[in-house]
XYZ file of C-alpha atoms in Angstrom:
743
model
C 0.000 0.000 0.000
C 2.846 2.433 0.890
C 4.410 1.846 -2.513
C 1.104 2.824 -4.147
C 0.952 5.997 -2.058
C 4.556 6.833 -3.040
C 3.645 6.330 -6.671
C 0.641 8.630 -6.322
C 2.766 11.276 -4.594
C 5.275 11.073 -7.419
C 2.513 11.587 -9.994
C 1.246 14.671 -8.160
C 4.771 16.037 -7.732
C 5.491 15.571 -11.425
C 2.728 18.102 -12.126
C 3.655 20.608 -9.394
C 2.535 24.059 -10.430
C 5.352 26.402 -11.415
C 5.299 30.167 -11.981
C 6.165 31.779 -15.292
C 9.729 31.884 -16.572
C 10.010 35.598 -15.728
C 8.814 34.961 -12.177
C 11.250 32.066 -11.712
C 14.123 34.319 -12.669
C 12.836 37.193 -10.526
C 12.671 34.999 -7.436
C 16.156 33.584 -7.990
C 17.728 37.004 -8.531
C 15.825 38.498 -5.586
C 17.485 35.997 -3.249
C 20.923 36.601 -4.739
C 21.195 33.104 -6.237
C 23.170 32.359 -9.391
C 22.242 29.720 -11.933
C 25.087 27.612 -10.557
C 23.688 27.849 -7.027
C 20.326 26.461 -8.115
C 21.875 23.857 -10.402
C 24.121 22.594 -7.609
C 21.234 22.313 -5.153
C 19.045 20.379 -7.610
C 21.800 18.233 -9.085
C 21.342 19.454 -12.657
C 23.447 21.393 -15.142
C 23.613 25.180 -15.206
C 22.222 25.215 -18.733
C 19.212 23.247 -17.528
C 18.261 25.885 -14.973
C 18.808 28.574 -17.597
C 16.378 26.765 -19.901
C 13.784 26.636 -17.113
C 13.935 30.453 -16.979
C 14.052 31.065 -20.724
C 11.135 33.013 -22.198
C 12.046 31.910 -25.728
C 12.573 28.173 -25.301
C 10.984 27.395 -21.962
C 11.829 23.884 -20.757
C 9.796 22.388 -17.931
C 11.536 20.304 -15.252
C 10.355 16.774 -14.680
C 10.388 14.119 -11.989
C 11.994 14.777 -8.607
C 13.771 17.863 -9.937
C 10.386 19.478 -10.642
C 9.181 18.823 -7.103
C 12.361 20.237 -5.570
C 12.321 23.227 -7.935
C 8.686 23.949 -7.107
C 9.516 23.794 -3.397
C 12.386 26.243 -3.853
C 10.237 28.700 -5.812
C 7.401 28.454 -3.287
C 9.720 29.352 -0.403
C 11.249 32.230 -2.363
C 7.767 33.512 -3.271
C 6.959 33.739 0.441
C 10.089 35.818 1.022
C 9.710 38.006 -2.077
C 6.037 38.449 -3.020
C 5.381 39.780 -6.479
C 4.894 43.574 -6.472
C 1.238 44.565 -6.539
C 0.393 47.158 -9.228
C -0.881 50.442 -7.841
C -4.628 50.923 -8.359
C -6.024 54.119 -9.838
C -7.705 56.276 -7.208
C -8.968 59.014 -9.457
C -6.089 61.408 -8.735
C -3.542 61.769 -11.542
C -0.052 60.631 -10.551
C 2.844 63.064 -10.948
C 4.758 62.866 -14.206
C 7.414 60.170 -14.067
C 10.960 60.570 -15.239
C 11.680 59.063 -18.657
C 12.529 55.394 -18.301
C 16.200 54.672 -18.892
C 17.639 51.422 -20.156
C 18.672 49.445 -17.123
C 20.573 46.641 -18.784
C 20.518 43.042 -17.568
C 20.481 42.072 -13.930
C 23.961 41.261 -12.584
C 23.416 37.492 -12.600
C 21.828 37.475 -16.035
C 24.547 39.679 -17.471
C 27.401 37.317 -16.663
C 29.212 35.907 -19.663
C 29.306 32.127 -19.823
C 32.678 31.954 -21.481
C 35.186 29.354 -20.426
C 38.728 30.277 -19.415
C 39.983 30.831 -22.924
C 36.775 32.088 -24.565
C 36.281 35.730 -25.408
C 32.585 36.059 -26.165
C 31.892 39.763 -26.668
C 29.489 41.293 -24.206
C 26.261 42.819 -25.489
C 26.740 46.295 -26.857
C 25.310 48.788 -24.400
C 22.504 50.929 -25.655
C 23.544 54.426 -26.707
C 23.322 56.783 -23.775
C 21.277 59.870 -24.411
C 21.380 63.050 -22.444
C 18.563 63.164 -19.928
C 16.262 66.171 -19.746
C 17.573 68.799 -17.394
C 14.450 70.667 -16.428
C 11.814 68.272 -15.128
C 13.467 64.874 -15.094
C 12.241 64.173 -11.549
C 8.839 64.893 -10.034
C 8.852 67.661 -7.470
C 8.512 66.341 -3.955
C 5.319 67.284 -2.123
C 6.997 66.898 1.272
C 9.401 69.822 0.898
C 8.809 73.519 0.502
C 8.950 74.497 -3.171
C 11.941 76.746 -2.483
C 14.092 73.846 -1.299
C 14.895 72.534 -4.773
C 15.980 74.037 -8.042
C 17.681 73.062 -11.250
C 20.827 74.903 -12.187
C 22.037 75.018 -15.811
C 25.405 73.784 -16.901
C 25.490 70.430 -15.114
C 26.059 67.860 -17.860
C 24.518 64.461 -17.298
C 25.267 60.972 -18.566
C 22.160 58.854 -18.427
C 22.694 55.968 -16.018
C 23.462 52.522 -17.370
C 22.925 49.211 -15.627
C 20.660 50.966 -13.140
C 19.505 48.711 -10.316
C 15.877 47.750 -10.169
C 13.802 50.128 -8.116
C 15.618 53.339 -9.002
C 12.208 55.039 -8.954
C 11.967 54.313 -5.224
C 10.582 57.591 -3.797
C 12.961 57.295 -0.856
C 15.853 57.993 -3.228
C 14.239 60.258 -5.796
C 17.101 62.776 -5.639
C 19.799 60.233 -6.470
C 22.529 58.439 -4.539
C 24.611 61.421 -3.416
C 25.068 65.158 -3.148
C 28.057 67.498 -3.225
C 27.560 70.162 -0.557
C 29.075 73.569 -1.248
C 28.663 77.145 -0.003
C 28.010 79.914 -2.515
C 27.374 83.526 -1.520
C 26.676 82.385 2.020
C 24.050 79.843 0.933
C 24.602 76.105 1.455
C 23.682 74.097 -1.645
C 23.611 70.371 -2.326
C 24.416 69.468 -5.943
C 22.787 66.160 -6.860
C 22.888 64.044 -10.008
C 21.040 65.238 -13.092
C 21.572 68.928 -12.399
C 19.328 69.003 -9.325
C 20.349 71.495 -6.611
C 18.879 71.472 -3.103
C 18.954 74.258 -0.548
C 20.482 72.976 2.701
C 19.108 74.545 5.895
C 21.533 72.685 8.228
C 23.834 74.927 10.266
C 25.937 72.184 11.911
C 27.236 68.788 10.884
C 24.788 66.847 13.122
C 21.895 68.770 11.602
C 23.303 68.109 8.107
C 23.206 64.384 8.878
C 19.610 64.731 10.106
C 18.618 66.680 7.008
C 20.244 64.065 4.758
C 18.257 61.240 6.310
C 14.918 63.018 6.743
C 14.575 65.454 3.858
C 17.242 65.024 1.178
C 15.808 61.782 -0.254
C 19.252 60.472 -1.133
C 20.348 56.852 -1.397
C 20.383 53.922 -3.761
C 18.291 50.722 -3.990
C 19.873 47.453 -2.983
C 21.774 45.478 -5.614
C 20.616 42.051 -4.431
C 17.417 40.696 -2.914
C 18.803 39.878 0.545
C 20.912 43.036 0.623
C 20.166 46.531 1.861
C 19.928 49.934 0.180
C 23.059 52.040 -0.038
C 23.481 54.799 2.506
C 23.375 58.381 1.179
C 26.744 59.943 0.359
C 27.504 63.570 1.197
C 30.609 65.118 -0.368
C 31.925 68.211 1.400
C 33.833 70.847 -0.562
C 36.453 73.043 1.094
C 33.877 75.794 1.598
C 31.492 73.296 3.198
C 34.251 72.071 5.521
C 34.804 75.623 6.722
C 31.064 76.154 7.140
C 30.695 73.093 9.353
C 33.823 73.605 11.437
C 36.081 71.040 9.768
C 39.681 71.703 8.661
C 40.129 72.239 4.944
C 43.164 69.935 4.976
C 44.715 67.507 7.417
C 47.968 68.063 9.256
C 50.844 65.633 8.718
C 49.992 63.938 12.006
C 46.304 63.645 11.065
C 47.226 62.221 7.651
C 49.310 59.527 9.333
C 46.461 58.725 11.707
C 43.907 58.875 8.884
C 41.506 60.963 10.969
C 41.025 64.100 13.009
C 41.403 63.763 16.812
C 38.488 62.418 18.845
C 38.566 65.642 20.844
C 37.800 67.799 17.794
C 34.778 70.050 18.331
C 32.835 68.551 15.402
C 33.328 65.023 16.745
C 32.054 66.247 20.121
C 29.001 67.765 18.419
C 28.192 64.397 16.860
C 28.602 62.588 20.182
C 26.276 65.039 21.926
C 23.674 64.411 19.213
C 23.941 60.634 19.819
C 25.707 59.950 16.513
C 28.508 57.407 16.338
C 31.577 56.928 14.149
C 33.088 53.641 13.015
C 36.394 52.435 14.451
C 38.248 54.305 11.721
C 37.027 57.597 13.217
C 36.417 60.845 11.350
C 38.644 60.588 8.292
C 38.397 61.261 4.548
C 35.609 58.652 4.306
C 33.655 58.974 7.560
C 30.582 56.896 8.391
C 28.155 58.529 10.817
C 25.389 56.324 12.204
C 23.035 55.363 14.984
C 22.530 51.682 15.879
C 19.779 50.248 13.703
C 16.385 49.575 15.275
C 14.783 46.746 13.355
C 14.793 47.716 9.666
C 15.265 51.419 10.480
C 18.863 52.073 9.433
C 20.332 55.540 10.030
C 23.726 56.008 8.409
C 25.365 58.667 6.258
C 28.677 58.397 4.417
C 30.854 61.495 4.179
C 33.519 62.089 1.526
C 35.999 64.953 1.922
C 38.055 65.397 -1.296
C 40.427 67.978 0.226
C 41.488 65.284 2.719
C 42.539 63.096 -0.250
C 39.390 60.982 -0.222
C 39.540 60.921 -4.024
C 43.086 59.646 -4.659
C 44.424 61.268 -7.821
C 45.941 57.953 -8.984
C 42.432 56.555 -9.429
C 40.140 59.605 -9.571
C 42.358 61.928 -11.593
C 41.379 65.579 -11.134
C 37.964 64.797 -9.623
C 38.793 66.553 -6.338
C 39.369 69.833 -8.228
C 36.089 69.765 -10.176
C 33.304 72.287 -9.493
C 30.467 70.835 -7.374
C 28.029 70.129 -10.226
C 30.680 68.367 -12.305
C 31.898 66.355 -9.313
C 28.311 65.297 -8.618
C 28.066 64.117 -12.212
C 31.287 62.049 -12.028
C 30.434 60.417 -8.710
C 26.802 59.988 -9.739
C 27.641 58.085 -12.920
C 30.031 55.869 -10.963
C 27.446 55.301 -8.217
C 24.699 54.413 -10.685
C 26.798 52.069 -12.765
C 28.969 50.520 -10.042
C 27.641 51.462 -6.592
C 27.686 54.419 -4.220
C 31.336 54.766 -3.129
C 31.980 53.396 0.340
C 35.587 54.554 0.547
C 38.528 54.215 -1.810
C 38.012 52.411 -5.100
C 39.583 49.328 -3.485
C 37.142 49.425 -0.568
C 34.237 49.940 -2.961
C 35.366 46.980 -5.074
C 35.252 44.778 -1.998
C 31.934 46.206 -0.821
C 30.443 45.496 -4.249
C 31.226 41.805 -3.809
C 29.340 41.781 -0.516
C 26.448 43.846 -1.869
C 25.893 41.331 -4.671
C 26.250 38.344 -2.305
C 24.987 39.483 1.112
C 26.193 37.116 3.858
C 22.799 36.798 5.535
C 19.162 36.819 4.517
C 15.740 36.917 6.109
C 13.543 33.855 6.625
C 9.978 33.630 7.861
C 9.491 32.099 11.291
C 7.120 29.137 10.942
C 5.519 29.774 14.335
C 5.103 33.546 14.421
C 5.163 34.324 10.695
C 7.620 37.161 11.335
C 10.822 37.632 9.379
C 14.094 36.932 11.162
C 17.738 36.563 10.197
C 18.606 33.110 8.908
C 20.976 31.030 11.001
C 22.773 29.809 7.885
C 24.623 31.985 5.418
C 23.112 33.036 2.123
C 23.850 30.449 -0.593
C 26.749 31.559 -2.777
C 28.077 34.077 -0.248
C 31.156 34.028 1.984
C 29.012 34.216 5.116
C 29.348 36.694 7.964
C 32.217 35.011 9.810
C 35.861 35.060 8.673
C 37.679 31.803 7.939
C 41.390 31.136 8.280
C 43.380 30.597 5.116
C 45.668 27.618 4.555
C 49.230 28.000 5.949
C 50.677 28.120 2.441
C 48.272 30.964 1.547
C 49.163 33.059 4.622
C 51.367 36.096 4.007
C 54.443 36.603 6.158
C 53.554 37.728 9.671
C 50.195 35.927 9.729
C 49.231 34.342 13.089
C 49.303 30.883 11.461
C 53.062 31.345 11.055
C 53.863 32.697 14.514
C 55.715 29.501 15.516
C 58.211 29.794 12.648
C 61.748 30.779 13.707
C 62.421 34.480 13.408
C 63.735 35.698 10.040
C 62.586 32.496 8.292
C 62.531 32.945 4.524
C 59.727 30.936 2.945
C 60.351 29.616 -0.526
C 58.022 28.389 -3.298
C 57.577 25.065 -1.499
C 56.366 26.904 1.602
C 54.015 29.571 0.309
C 51.656 30.312 -2.560
C 53.088 33.031 -4.766
C 50.612 33.838 -7.529
C 51.338 37.321 -8.844
C 51.041 39.223 -12.124
C 53.799 39.064 -14.728
C 56.931 41.213 -14.514
C 59.148 39.625 -17.193
C 61.459 40.793 -19.947
C 64.274 39.401 -22.093
C 66.971 40.770 -24.413
C 65.949 41.214 -28.034
C 67.207 38.775 -30.635
C 69.293 39.920 -33.612
C 66.281 39.472 -35.887
C 64.095 41.607 -33.609
C 66.709 44.358 -33.568
C 66.340 44.683 -37.345
C 62.673 45.614 -36.945
C 61.692 49.254 -36.468
C 59.093 49.352 -33.708
C 58.094 48.040 -30.319
C 54.304 47.840 -30.006
C 52.510 47.403 -26.686
C 49.161 45.667 -26.266
C 47.091 46.093 -23.109
C 44.393 43.638 -22.015
C 41.168 45.439 -21.150
C 39.970 44.858 -17.583
C 42.329 41.867 -17.409
C 41.655 40.964 -13.779
C 37.910 41.326 -14.236
C 38.122 38.942 -17.201
C 40.170 36.590 -15.030
C 37.369 36.591 -12.445
C 34.645 35.833 -14.988
C 33.353 32.282 -14.604
C 36.057 31.428 -12.061
C 35.143 28.801 -9.480
C 36.450 29.924 -6.073
C 36.253 28.586 -2.557
C 33.407 29.780 -0.348
C 34.369 28.036 2.896
C 37.259 26.648 4.883
C 40.182 24.762 3.296
C 40.645 21.018 3.730
C 44.125 19.474 3.795
C 44.667 16.472 1.492
C 47.773 14.291 1.044
C 48.709 12.884 -2.386
C 45.492 14.144 -4.011
C 44.372 13.503 -7.569
C 44.288 16.893 -9.249
C 40.811 18.152 -10.125
C 40.803 21.263 -12.353
C 37.284 22.107 -11.138
C 38.211 22.105 -7.447
C 39.464 25.465 -6.078
C 42.518 25.226 -3.895
C 46.279 25.450 -3.502
C 48.393 22.533 -4.737
C 51.990 21.564 -3.950
C 53.247 20.096 -7.221
C 56.422 19.926 -9.291
C 55.922 21.575 -12.700
C 59.609 21.790 -13.635
C 59.118 19.064 -16.269
C 56.839 21.246 -18.408
C 58.877 22.115 -21.517
C 57.591 25.108 -23.468
C 59.563 23.965 -26.511
C 56.863 21.382 -27.130
C 53.325 22.017 -25.961
C 49.771 21.270 -26.925
C 47.841 24.080 -28.560
C 44.289 22.892 -28.729
C 44.578 19.225 -29.634
C 47.849 19.454 -31.563
C 51.448 19.380 -30.349
C 53.536 22.309 -31.596
C 57.235 23.129 -31.317
C 58.232 26.587 -30.096
C 61.398 28.409 -29.057
C 60.968 27.969 -25.317
C 63.893 30.292 -24.553
C 61.876 33.247 -25.871
C 58.813 32.518 -23.743
C 58.194 33.234 -20.057
C 57.212 30.328 -17.877
C 53.483 30.509 -17.121
C 54.102 29.250 -13.592
C 56.110 32.129 -12.059
C 55.593 35.912 -12.104
C 59.189 36.515 -13.209
C 58.853 33.952 -15.987
C 61.576 31.668 -14.585
C 61.168 27.937 -15.045
C 60.351 26.163 -11.751
C 63.153 24.077 -10.236
C 61.071 21.860 -7.950
C 57.806 21.523 -6.056
C 55.937 24.756 -5.421
C 52.466 25.889 -4.396
C 50.096 26.901 -7.184
C 46.443 27.874 -7.477
C 44.122 25.574 -9.412
C 44.170 27.552 -12.735
C 47.975 27.326 -12.921
C 48.071 23.551 -12.421
C 45.185 23.085 -14.839
C 47.143 24.987 -17.487
C 50.074 22.572 -17.134
C 47.645 19.779 -18.009
C 46.275 21.848 -20.892
C 49.798 22.158 -22.306
C 49.923 18.363 -22.446
C 51.813 17.423 -19.276
C 50.853 15.188 -16.357
C 50.710 16.615 -12.845
C 51.059 14.720 -9.566
C 50.370 16.937 -6.528
C 52.134 16.053 -3.289
C 49.544 17.710 -1.084
C 46.800 20.319 -1.344
C 44.464 22.617 0.547
C 41.149 22.420 -1.280
C 37.729 23.969 -0.763
C 34.851 21.608 -1.341
C 32.326 24.401 -0.810
C 32.792 26.560 -3.868
C 31.004 28.581 -6.511
C 31.302 31.379 -9.056
C 31.237 34.082 -6.420
C 32.660 36.827 -8.647
C 30.380 36.411 -11.662
C 27.884 39.109 -10.667
C 30.752 41.395 -9.624
C 32.409 40.949 -12.992
C 29.133 41.496 -14.838
C 28.346 44.769 -13.127
C 31.838 46.211 -13.564
C 31.986 45.039 -17.177
C 28.664 46.706 -17.970
C 29.754 49.905 -16.219
C 32.999 49.974 -18.202
C 31.370 49.254 -21.567
C 28.581 51.784 -21.034
C 31.029 54.536 -20.087
C 33.358 53.762 -22.987
C 30.325 53.817 -25.300
C 29.550 57.319 -23.981
C 33.101 58.218 -25.020
C 32.524 56.923 -28.542
C 34.126 53.478 -28.206
C 31.539 50.793 -28.897
C 31.884 47.050 -28.476
C 31.108 46.127 -32.092
C 33.657 48.253 -33.970
C 35.964 46.844 -36.620
C 39.670 46.693 -35.677
C 40.477 49.808 -37.707
C 37.503 51.762 -36.343
C 38.298 50.622 -32.820
C 41.871 51.944 -33.015
C 40.563 55.221 -34.443
C 37.916 55.524 -31.717
C 40.474 54.902 -28.980
C 42.727 57.635 -30.350
C 42.030 60.664 -28.179
C 38.935 59.259 -26.464
C 39.997 60.806 -23.135
C 39.618 64.313 -24.504
C 36.006 63.796 -25.633
C 34.661 63.988 -22.099
C 37.346 64.292 -19.400
C 34.770 63.759 -16.638
C 33.674 60.384 -17.987
C 37.341 59.510 -18.483
C 37.679 59.869 -14.704
C 34.827 57.374 -14.288
C 36.607 54.879 -16.565
C 39.774 55.188 -14.481
C 37.810 54.691 -11.269
C 36.033 51.600 -12.624
C 39.339 49.975 -13.587
C 40.811 50.869 -10.198
C 37.777 49.289 -8.532
C 38.596 45.991 -10.233
C 42.282 45.922 -9.309
C 41.789 47.412 -5.878
C 38.967 45.043 -5.005
C 41.048 42.002 -5.914
C 44.046 43.362 -3.992
C 41.902 44.065 -0.935
C 41.196 40.334 -0.637
C 44.672 40.033 0.902
C 44.989 43.361 2.709
C 48.094 43.633 4.867
C 48.436 45.403 8.263
C 48.200 49.183 8.059
C 50.055 50.497 11.077
C 47.869 50.154 14.180
C 50.886 49.039 16.216
C 50.816 45.615 14.575
C 53.583 43.081 15.230
C 54.319 39.868 13.289
C 52.271 36.964 14.583
C 49.392 39.165 15.739
C 46.026 39.426 14.038
C 45.238 42.622 12.172
C 41.911 44.273 11.466
C 41.408 42.960 7.926
C 41.545 39.342 9.144
C 38.172 39.841 10.834
C 36.443 40.269 7.484
C 34.876 37.288 5.687
C 36.204 38.934 2.509
C 39.826 38.543 3.617
C 40.465 35.711 1.181
C 44.014 35.455 -0.208
C 43.035 32.225 -1.961
C 40.460 34.038 -4.114
C 42.962 36.762 -4.943
C 45.554 34.154 -5.916
C 43.059 32.307 -8.133
C 42.083 35.482 -10.012
C 45.705 36.533 -10.566
C 46.654 32.999 -11.584
C 43.885 32.821 -14.146
C 44.656 36.301 -15.477
C 48.316 35.380 -16.006
C 47.376 32.059 -17.613
C 44.855 33.720 -19.947
C 47.605 36.029 -21.220
C 50.129 33.207 -21.615
C 47.604 31.162 -23.591
C 47.237 34.019 -26.095
C 51.020 34.422 -26.304
C 51.525 30.719 -27.060
C 48.753 30.717 -29.658
C 50.257 33.788 -31.314
C 53.768 32.290 -31.308
C 52.588 28.986 -32.763
C 50.797 30.745 -35.610
C 53.161 33.651 -36.399
C 56.558 32.747 -34.923
C 56.540 36.049 -32.996
C 57.468 36.164 -29.314
C 56.999 38.876 -26.671
C 59.851 41.167 -25.632
C 58.409 42.155 -22.257
C 55.302 41.668 -20.118
C 54.120 43.747 -17.188
C 50.866 42.645 -15.601
C 48.339 43.030 -18.444
C 50.653 44.728 -20.989
C 52.722 42.766 -23.524
C 55.288 44.192 -25.973
C 56.215 42.819 -29.417
C 58.737 43.918 -32.042
C 57.120 44.761 -35.391
C 57.799 46.413 -38.732
C 54.976 48.917 -38.280
C 53.725 51.121 -35.430
C 50.205 49.688 -35.276
C 48.957 46.448 -33.678
C 47.504 45.598 -37.088
C 51.073 45.468 -38.426
C 51.718 42.188 -36.584
C 48.384 40.776 -35.371
C 47.249 38.054 -37.796
C 43.867 39.406 -38.861
C 42.305 37.838 -41.946
C 39.326 39.608 -43.510
C 38.751 41.419 -40.235
C 38.784 38.227 -38.171
C 41.483 37.583 -35.540
C 43.396 34.425 -34.781
C 41.021 32.216 -32.731
C 42.223 32.160 -29.137
C 44.851 34.817 -29.820
C 44.895 38.581 -29.404
C 41.777 40.408 -30.562
C 41.353 44.171 -30.696
C 38.232 45.422 -28.934
C 36.899 47.094 -25.812
C 35.390 44.044 -24.102
C 37.211 42.692 -21.019
C 39.835 40.169 -22.134
C 40.303 41.800 -25.544
C 43.248 44.128 -26.194
C 43.862 47.748 -27.078
C 46.930 49.625 -28.289
C 49.004 50.607 -25.251
C 51.730 52.517 -27.081
C 54.521 52.361 -29.661
C 58.197 53.233 -29.402
C 61.121 52.492 -31.691
C 63.449 49.547 -31.274
C 66.277 52.104 -31.139
C 64.577 53.731 -28.134
C 64.386 50.364 -26.390
C 68.053 49.570 -26.946
C 69.148 53.049 -25.846
C 67.117 52.851 -22.642
C 68.580 49.463 -21.778
C 72.093 50.642 -22.525
C 71.605 53.802 -20.458
C 70.587 51.825 -17.397
C 72.955 48.928 -18.191
C 69.977 46.585 -17.968
C 69.584 44.279 -20.993
C 66.386 42.882 -19.470
C 64.818 46.193 -18.383
C 61.053 45.777 -18.624
C 60.111 48.013 -21.549
C 56.401 47.333 -21.001
C 56.572 49.729 -18.060
C 57.440 52.641 -20.350
C 55.971 51.684 -23.728
C 53.000 54.031 -23.333
C 54.822 57.361 -23.468
C 58.515 56.434 -23.494
C 59.151 57.880 -20.051
C 61.261 55.572 -17.905
C 60.189 55.968 -14.283
C 59.444 53.912 -11.201
C 56.614 56.189 -10.017
C 53.470 54.473 -8.762
C 50.754 54.879 -11.393
C 48.179 52.769 -9.606
C 48.755 49.691 -11.755
């Protein structure tokens, strides 16, 4: 009888009601789940889940997968009910702002390319200038005199705008630049909007921001939270509110003004609090949240070097309206800045994969915080790295004898390329050195990358699994670049002219060393067996950075499209469009620089080192308390980025016989007879070498970095008596310097 009942239950389950494809996708995205998260939970392929959500070729799940899928969707529907359309009450609604193209949701926008695939991203829609006069409805909760529109504030229409931008709580945009003009305090918002600010002290400015300014930004993920409003204070505003225009040398070292400063005391008396970092260039002022009522304002003070010139260019010197435009475009396309570009890059990861989420209590029906972490996130608690992944001075290494030097067999050392070699006689007969730069190289390296989400597990004599994130102790010294597999065919190359793909300096390994999974997988791809001695692997894993990559890619492409560089240009048109693009709109050029810095800084922040604070080797430092302190993820991204570049170099060498002269991070230099990349890249009828270098603006494709003469290269090396001086460092403008340019 029980078997009959089971059979009946199975029949009913096989017909479980499912919502529409659009609703399935909405529920998944609302909870911050990727296609891989759902596929892993249901034991199906990623493509299968994608087909279940497709509006063009909808595929219905069957059998036990249908029952489980229906159960998942039902639970998500309880957490995220479908929005109810507003009913007409007989009173005309205020005119809405013109709808702007929002682009795909972060999860849906992720490219599904494999490691060595360069599928171009969709071309962003052309960005039109938004109306300046009445682009937002006037608020009925403020006196009419509190807002105005001032001419002359150029606006780039937002791209990749998060859902819910029309939220009335944030109708004036994500931020405001507060300035004082003729004794009047004004707040310059995005879109040319200017608000009159009645606040006469900093505590009252914070109150005004939260109660009247209507600033902020909708959340980027279902379980997440809206962004706090950002207030940028000009020098005049600093003077108005009792703050120093610039910091003293001592305050710069401390990164804050003293706790006894009169403005800090004003905040304390008004029951406002500061974070542990105190009142610095990026100050967070808050009151402890009560339930869902969050009260927090972010301050940015450019004259205190909040907008580092290496990443924000001349943004700190812009007039208020122009600065509001620059920061507003960045906030809309990336997120509201939470600090430096590096901090914002890290915060974007968390915003797209919030560590916790709400669940409904079965007894009371009320929402509460889940006891388990959100699927696909890093959780809210930090995890220790593996000993081989720990940087020097980490508490895991405190028992090592003092002054111990750890070698490749002791620590993971995955870094970007810094390699160069002397030119051959044949290369010296050519006229030019041409540099290629990989667009958003580290973002492309993060795309589709499987990374660990939990703690590492130690394994002895493991069988290497290219799909398992981890760190592997393995000897790769037997890999001979003179004979490697390219695709399915063995090819012979001049290995002496190629850098090793396994070390940042390009030296061939001499014995066992620790490598991230992408590096070991590449050794197999080249046709060689690998036999790890031991490993630290992470069985809980996922494509954590896919949404992060997708949002930054879309922001970059949309901004470059505004500057006249589209994603579907021919090679010749692309080179022409890139020539002088920075002069077309210097303000948007600043946004491009900040987006690229967000990528590199965010990846670097995954292994942040101690920053003063009286730290001593062997002690914990502040960054270790973050769940996003993950040196293993950083190593995997850098490893894959380096491998992606080496794969292109090998493909190019096998097809053309040309070898690189120098490589620095994402820039590679070749000798050529002409000054253009088209003088040595093997294009045929406008089509590039498959798997090789391709000109274009999409992440992973390349652009022209710069051209110098071979004579220049030889003279520079002779001058510094350095036959292997890395010319990629200076190929852009020919200036040989060791100044930090943010790269």
